[in-house]
Tab-separated table of C-alpha atoms in Angstrom:
chain	number	residue	atom	x	y	z
A	1	UNK	CA	-10.330	14.224	-25.542
A	2	UNK	CA	-12.109	16.884	-27.964
A	3	UNK	CA	-15.640	16.417	-29.061
A	4	UNK	CA	-16.658	17.780	-32.845
A	5	UNK	CA	-19.988	17.550	-33.690
A	6	UNK	CA	-23.590	16.332	-32.087
A	7	UNK	CA	-25.864	13.428	-33.644
A	8	UNK	CA	-29.007	14.227	-32.209
A	9	UNK	CA	-28.892	15.237	-28.250
A	10	UNK	CA	-25.900	12.944	-28.148
A	11	UNK	CA	-22.604	14.344	-28.112
A	12	UNK	CA	-19.529	12.474	-29.710
A	13	UNK	CA	-16.562	11.972	-27.562
A	14	UNK	CA	-13.671	9.742	-27.765
A	15	UNK	CA	-12.465	8.422	-24.449
A	16	UNK	CA	-8.736	6.725	-25.065
A	17	UNK	CA	-7.490	4.657	-22.459
A	18	UNK	CA	-4.028	1.879	-22.357
A	19	UNK	CA	-3.299	-1.275	-20.357
A	20	UNK	CA	0.371	0.244	-19.358
A	21	UNK	CA	2.776	0.574	-17.965
A	22	UNK	CA	5.119	-1.615	-19.518
A	23	UNK	CA	8.945	-2.278	-20.927
A	24	UNK	CA	10.804	-2.693	-23.902
A	25	UNK	CA	9.684	-5.347	-26.509
A	26	UNK	CA	6.334	-5.768	-25.021
A	27	UNK	CA	2.375	-4.316	-26.474
A	28	UNK	CA	0.902	-1.637	-25.044
A	29	UNK	CA	-2.629	-1.655	-25.855
A	30	UNK	CA	-4.272	1.756	-26.845
A	31	UNK	CA	-8.487	1.445	-26.412
A	32	UNK	CA	-10.647	3.781	-28.036
A	33	UNK	CA	-14.580	4.148	-27.305
A	34	UNK	CA	-16.554	6.206	-28.708
A	35	UNK	CA	-19.665	7.446	-27.037
A	36	UNK	CA	-22.890	8.359	-29.172
A	37	UNK	CA	-21.741	6.311	-31.686
A	38	UNK	CA	-24.251	4.958	-34.228
A	39	UNK	CA	-24.174	1.000	-33.847
A	40	UNK	CA	-25.046	0.510	-37.513
A	41	UNK	CA	-22.448	2.532	-38.356
A	42	UNK	CA	-18.691	1.890	-39.437
A	43	UNK	CA	-16.029	4.514	-37.563
A	44	UNK	CA	-12.462	4.754	-38.848
A	45	UNK	CA	-9.992	5.028	-36.244
A	46	UNK	CA	-6.481	6.961	-37.219
A	47	UNK	CA	-3.811	5.962	-33.573
A	48	UNK	CA	-1.025	7.738	-34.142
A	49	UNK	CA	2.168	7.494	-31.242
A	50	UNK	CA	4.951	10.343	-30.182
A	51	UNK	CA	7.279	8.390	-32.717
A	52	UNK	CA	5.052	9.320	-35.472
A	53	UNK	CA	3.859	5.926	-36.341
A	54	UNK	CA	0.277	5.269	-37.534
A	55	UNK	CA	-2.588	2.266	-37.779
A	56	UNK	CA	-5.931	2.585	-38.862
A	57	UNK	CA	-8.663	0.295	-38.344
A	58	UNK	CA	-12.145	0.159	-39.092
A	59	UNK	CA	-14.648	-0.281	-36.577
A	60	UNK	CA	-17.937	0.352	-34.845
A	61	UNK	CA	-17.708	1.962	-31.434
A	62	UNK	CA	-14.547	0.622	-30.140
A	63	UNK	CA	-11.025	0.083	-31.616
A	64	UNK	CA	-7.888	-1.301	-30.041
A	65	UNK	CA	-4.063	-1.287	-31.156
A	66	UNK	CA	-1.397	-2.499	-29.940
A	67	UNK	CA	2.218	-0.777	-29.858
A	68	UNK	CA	5.832	-2.322	-29.027
A	69	UNK	CA	8.691	-0.278	-28.073
A	70	UNK	CA	11.903	-1.615	-28.842
A	71	UNK	CA	14.185	1.958	-28.458
A	72	UNK	CA	14.191	3.517	-25.095
A	73	UNK	CA	12.075	4.293	-21.993
A	74	UNK	CA	10.118	7.034	-20.647
A	75	UNK	CA	6.992	8.691	-21.373
A	76	UNK	CA	4.916	7.555	-24.275
A	77	UNK	CA	1.861	9.111	-26.010
A	78	UNK	CA	-1.026	7.925	-28.654
A	79	UNK	CA	-3.163	9.931	-30.105
A	80	UNK	CA	-6.442	8.360	-32.036
A	81	UNK	CA	-8.589	10.556	-34.155
A	82	UNK	CA	-12.046	8.895	-35.100
A	83	UNK	CA	-13.601	9.516	-38.545
A	84	UNK	CA	-17.269	8.687	-39.685
A	85	UNK	CA	-16.443	6.298	-42.459
A	86	UNK	CA	-18.084	7.659	-45.399
A	87	UNK	CA	-17.465	9.470	-48.670
A	88	UNK	CA	-15.487	12.102	-47.568
A	89	UNK	CA	-14.644	11.328	-44.247
A	90	UNK	CA	-16.040	12.950	-41.576
A	91	UNK	CA	-14.654	14.112	-38.294
A	92	UNK	CA	-16.314	13.339	-35.276
A	93	UNK	CA	-13.501	13.186	-32.401
A	94	UNK	CA	-10.064	12.524	-30.724
A	95	UNK	CA	-8.449	11.900	-27.384
A	96	UNK	CA	-5.163	10.942	-26.396
A	97	UNK	CA	-3.974	8.379	-23.540
A	98	UNK	CA	-0.404	8.665	-21.928
A	99	UNK	CA	1.583	5.659	-20.456
A	100	UNK	CA	5.300	5.206	-19.463
A	101	UNK	CA	7.425	2.440	-20.848
A	102	UNK	CA	10.136	1.070	-17.820
A	103	UNK	CA	13.414	-0.048	-17.648
A	104	UNK	CA	12.010	-2.789	-15.383
A	105	UNK	CA	8.914	-4.763	-15.002
A	106	UNK	CA	6.645	-2.043	-12.893
A	107	UNK	CA	4.183	-3.146	-10.150
A	108	UNK	CA	4.232	-2.894	-6.228
A	109	UNK	CA	4.522	-4.545	-2.854
A	110	UNK	CA	1.710	-4.261	-0.596
A	111	UNK	CA	2.389	-5.356	2.845
A	112	UNK	CA	-0.538	-6.079	4.992
A	113	UNK	CA	-0.771	-4.789	8.370
A	114	UNK	CA	1.066	-1.698	8.217
A	115	UNK	CA	1.036	0.671	10.531
A	116	UNK	CA	2.567	3.884	9.054
A	117	UNK	CA	3.402	6.748	11.330
A	118	UNK	CA	6.036	9.107	12.097
A	119	UNK	CA	7.156	10.033	8.670
A	120	UNK	CA	5.994	7.275	6.223
A	121	UNK	CA	8.036	4.717	8.555
A	122	UNK	CA	6.250	1.320	8.205
A	123	UNK	CA	5.718	-0.758	11.459
A	124	UNK	CA	4.678	-4.105	11.610
A	125	UNK	CA	3.798	-6.842	14.559
A	126	UNK	CA	5.983	-9.583	14.968
A	127	UNK	CA	4.221	-13.294	15.626
A	128	UNK	CA	1.185	-12.449	13.289
A	129	UNK	CA	0.776	-13.777	10.013
A	130	UNK	CA	1.027	-10.879	7.125
A	131	UNK	CA	0.660	-10.984	3.903
A	132	UNK	CA	3.001	-10.109	1.202
A	133	UNK	CA	2.053	-9.657	-2.061
A	134	UNK	CA	3.708	-8.276	-5.899
A	135	UNK	CA	0.816	-6.669	-8.193
A	136	UNK	CA	2.790	-6.283	-11.434
A	137	UNK	CA	1.000	-3.219	-13.256
A	138	UNK	CA	1.702	-4.934	-16.773
A	139	UNK	CA	-0.246	-5.466	-20.363
A	140	UNK	CA	-3.224	-7.541	-20.188
A	141	UNK	CA	-2.271	-9.864	-22.707
A	142	UNK	CA	1.793	-10.056	-21.303
A	143	UNK	CA	0.209	-11.355	-18.033
A	144	UNK	CA	-1.212	-13.520	-19.833
A	145	UNK	CA	1.368	-15.013	-22.468
A	146	UNK	CA	4.138	-14.872	-19.938
A	147	UNK	CA	5.174	-16.568	-16.743
A	148	UNK	CA	6.854	-15.400	-13.456
A	149	UNK	CA	8.793	-16.725	-10.979
A	150	UNK	CA	9.407	-14.874	-7.456
A	151	UNK	CA	12.479	-14.868	-5.519
A	152	UNK	CA	12.038	-13.395	-2.013
A	153	UNK	CA	14.477	-12.422	0.496
A	154	UNK	CA	13.325	-12.009	4.284
A	155	UNK	CA	14.927	-12.246	7.722
A	156	UNK	CA	17.726	-13.727	6.175
A	157	UNK	CA	15.644	-16.204	4.359
A	158	UNK	CA	15.865	-16.830	0.504
A	159	UNK	CA	12.954	-18.721	-1.357
A	160	UNK	CA	11.352	-18.906	-4.411
A	161	UNK	CA	7.759	-19.078	-5.723
A	162	UNK	CA	5.694	-19.416	-8.798
A	163	UNK	CA	2.695	-16.953	-6.885
A	164	UNK	CA	3.433	-13.712	-6.191
A	165	UNK	CA	1.370	-13.863	-2.939
A	166	UNK	CA	2.834	-15.163	0.185
A	167	UNK	CA	2.366	-15.447	3.917
A	168	UNK	CA	5.145	-14.964	6.686
A	169	UNK	CA	5.909	-14.363	10.454
A	170	UNK	CA	8.060	-12.361	11.272
A	171	UNK	CA	10.278	-13.201	14.421
A	172	UNK	CA	12.708	-10.783	15.081
A	173	UNK	CA	12.209	-6.895	16.693
A	174	UNK	CA	14.224	-4.238	14.774
A	175	UNK	CA	14.345	-2.927	10.931
A	176	UNK	CA	13.904	-5.542	8.178
A	177	UNK	CA	13.825	-5.410	4.846
A	178	UNK	CA	11.544	-7.351	2.468
A	179	UNK	CA	13.108	-7.454	-1.168
A	180	UNK	CA	12.016	-9.387	-4.345
A	181	UNK	CA	13.033	-9.979	-7.238
A	182	UNK	CA	10.579	-11.009	-10.674
A	183	UNK	CA	11.847	-13.098	-13.250
A	184	UNK	CA	9.419	-12.761	-16.377
A	185	UNK	CA	9.720	-15.407	-19.405
A	186	UNK	CA	7.924	-13.695	-22.107
A	187	UNK	CA	7.441	-14.555	-25.619
A	188	UNK	CA	9.418	-12.638	-27.889
A	189	UNK	CA	6.261	-10.743	-30.088
A	190	UNK	CA	8.743	-10.395	-33.076
A	191	UNK	CA	8.850	-14.053	-33.388
A	192	UNK	CA	6.782	-16.192	-31.300
A	193	UNK	CA	9.464	-19.295	-30.630
A	194	UNK	CA	11.112	-17.514	-28.678
A	195	UNK	CA	11.287	-15.883	-25.457
A	196	UNK	CA	12.795	-12.607	-24.132
A	197	UNK	CA	13.316	-12.573	-20.397
A	198	UNK	CA	12.264	-9.245	-17.807
A	199	UNK	CA	13.107	-8.579	-14.855
A	200	UNK	CA	11.432	-6.318	-11.701
A	201	UNK	CA	12.700	-5.276	-8.567
A	202	UNK	CA	10.585	-4.565	-5.276
A	203	UNK	CA	11.587	-3.642	-1.850
A	204	UNK	CA	10.273	-2.367	1.366
A	205	UNK	CA	11.928	-1.659	4.514
A	206	UNK	CA	9.554	-1.726	8.081
A	207	UNK	CA	10.003	-2.027	11.573
A	208	UNK	CA	9.238	-4.815	13.550
A	209	UNK	CA	7.821	-4.609	16.909
A	210	UNK	CA	6.738	-7.355	19.946
A	211	UNK	CA	3.810	-6.690	21.141
A	212	UNK	CA	3.035	-5.546	24.934
A	213	UNK	CA	1.221	-8.478	26.510
A	214	UNK	CA	1.691	-7.548	30.047
A	215	UNK	CA	2.478	-4.738	32.538
A	216	UNK	CA	4.027	-5.006	35.766
A	217	UNK	CA	4.340	-2.690	38.830
A	218	UNK	CA	6.584	-2.459	41.630
A	219	UNK	CA	6.018	-0.894	44.546
A	220	UNK	CA	3.525	-0.625	47.255
A	221	UNK	CA	0.230	0.365	46.442
A	222	UNK	CA	-1.161	0.255	50.544
A	223	UNK	CA	0.149	3.657	51.914
A	224	UNK	CA	-0.370	5.772	55.020
A	225	UNK	CA	-1.513	9.162	54.364
A	226	UNK	CA	1.647	11.125	53.613
A	227	UNK	CA	4.075	8.790	51.658
A	228	UNK	CA	4.540	9.020	48.243
A	229	UNK	CA	3.252	6.503	45.995
A	230	UNK	CA	6.467	5.758	43.930
A	231	UNK	CA	5.993	2.560	41.134
A	232	UNK	CA	8.542	1.318	38.976
A	233	UNK	CA	6.235	0.379	35.358
A	234	UNK	CA	7.950	-2.601	33.535
A	235	UNK	CA	6.297	-3.999	30.134
A	236	UNK	CA	7.128	-6.399	27.579
A	237	UNK	CA	7.116	-5.927	23.915
A	238	UNK	CA	8.818	-3.196	21.649
A	239	UNK	CA	9.882	-0.073	22.466
A	240	UNK	CA	10.102	2.942	22.699
A	241	UNK	CA	6.430	3.647	24.319
A	242	UNK	CA	4.271	6.237	24.923
A	243	UNK	CA	2.059	6.390	28.013
A	244	UNK	CA	0.032	7.587	30.537
A	245	UNK	CA	-1.284	7.493	33.631
A	246	UNK	CA	-4.482	8.903	35.821
A	247	UNK	CA	-5.461	8.829	39.083
A	248	UNK	CA	-9.145	8.368	39.040
A	249	UNK	CA	-12.224	7.445	41.649
A	250	UNK	CA	-12.389	3.728	42.621
A	251	UNK	CA	-15.595	2.691	41.061
A	252	UNK	CA	-16.379	3.290	37.234
A	253	UNK	CA	-15.623	1.924	33.948
A	254	UNK	CA	-12.152	3.165	32.709
A	255	UNK	CA	-11.335	0.637	30.000
A	256	UNK	CA	-10.916	3.639	27.276
A	257	UNK	CA	-8.194	5.693	29.198
A	258	UNK	CA	-7.898	8.289	26.802
A	259	UNK	CA	-5.056	11.165	27.945
A	260	UNK	CA	-4.133	14.628	26.181
A	261	UNK	CA	-0.873	14.873	27.188
A	262	UNK	CA	1.229	11.717	26.510
A	263	UNK	CA	5.118	10.539	27.761
A	264	UNK	CA	7.381	8.554	25.779
A	265	UNK	CA	9.930	6.220	27.037
A	266	UNK	CA	12.639	4.433	24.779
A	267	UNK	CA	12.308	1.454	26.756
A	268	UNK	CA	9.439	-0.113	27.947
A	269	UNK	CA	10.064	1.121	31.262
A	270	UNK	CA	9.006	4.534	33.521
A	271	UNK	CA	8.458	5.568	36.807
A	272	UNK	CA	5.128	7.009	38.814
A	273	UNK	CA	5.559	9.510	41.325
A	274	UNK	CA	2.634	10.450	43.295
A	275	UNK	CA	1.572	12.383	46.702
A	276	UNK	CA	-2.454	12.063	47.645
A	277	UNK	CA	-3.538	14.795	49.629
A	278	UNK	CA	-5.957	13.049	51.003
A	279	UNK	CA	-6.351	9.130	52.098
A	280	UNK	CA	-8.914	6.772	50.750
A	281	UNK	CA	-9.245	4.650	47.862
A	282	UNK	CA	-8.195	5.216	44.232
A	283	UNK	CA	-7.781	3.752	40.681
A	284	UNK	CA	-4.732	4.487	39.187
A	285	UNK	CA	-5.012	3.581	35.022
A	286	UNK	CA	-1.907	3.172	33.506
A	287	UNK	CA	-2.015	3.215	29.175
A	288	UNK	CA	0.559	2.095	26.925
A	289	UNK	CA	1.109	2.063	23.398
A	290	UNK	CA	4.033	1.034	21.060
A	291	UNK	CA	2.040	1.784	17.945
A	292	UNK	CA	1.460	-2.458	17.627
A	293	UNK	CA	-0.404	-2.490	20.274
A	294	UNK	CA	-2.456	-0.872	23.130
A	295	UNK	CA	-2.684	-2.131	26.610
A	296	UNK	CA	-3.874	-0.461	30.040
A	297	UNK	CA	-3.790	-1.710	33.328
A	298	UNK	CA	-6.018	-0.908	36.490
A	299	UNK	CA	-4.400	-0.909	39.676
A	300	UNK	CA	-6.011	0.047	43.598
A	301	UNK	CA	-3.983	2.217	45.531
A	302	UNK	CA	-5.114	2.471	49.035
A	303	UNK	CA	-4.271	5.395	51.426
A	304	UNK	CA	-4.988	5.027	54.859
A	305	UNK	CA	-4.816	7.358	58.039
A	306	UNK	CA	-2.375	6.726	60.095
A	307	UNK	CA	-3.788	8.691	63.204
């Protein structure tokens, strides 16, 4: 954005924006907004793209022009220059905007409830409602004029909707692909009696994990002093899991156990071995986390003196 002149204490500036990205054969609208414009005055706006096409329009503080590209995809630039519409013309400001012309309908695939961890891998919890939405990033006029259909492939299911949003409940643990094909029936802007079809392709891989609902403990927690605490811990839910455990005084609130060191198990199963130096009552707090759920279970341990 270049600035050329002052009007009183206000400085001319030209803000140039666009509603891209787009594909070939559809209009991209470039808008120029002149700051500090005199609303009673008229301005000549000269729009020029990198293909040397120029469009002139006379307006007040705002002007818009649409460009349609039919030859090749890639980055495009439009330069706009504003003149005070007098004789002779008086240059007041200029600016430019950059956008992309894509091969396929641009947009994003958004998934609710995603937990991103470990090198960008995406994790979801099974058995819960997940919102999946395709957000098309297409020019406003095209979104208004066109009709879109969405073809979904999720967990071996295939179906088509007119809506860009669905709610899905994943039932299978493990890696899953979400694939969406978008078909757009778009008017031919050179001949409104004809239509063109444009396509968009979106996908995402997620790892679905079953949540942990309970922690099971197998072993004796009523021991004679000198015996070793030897427990087998299992839980439902998908592995791998991170876990930790602590031996604590029997009285107290330990609902939010925190551990500085976490161990990892491939499945939701691990042992606990511990020797108590003194007899008495203890609390064993066990914490398990598999990314989609976090669960804690407290167990009383009694060490009696056999002498």
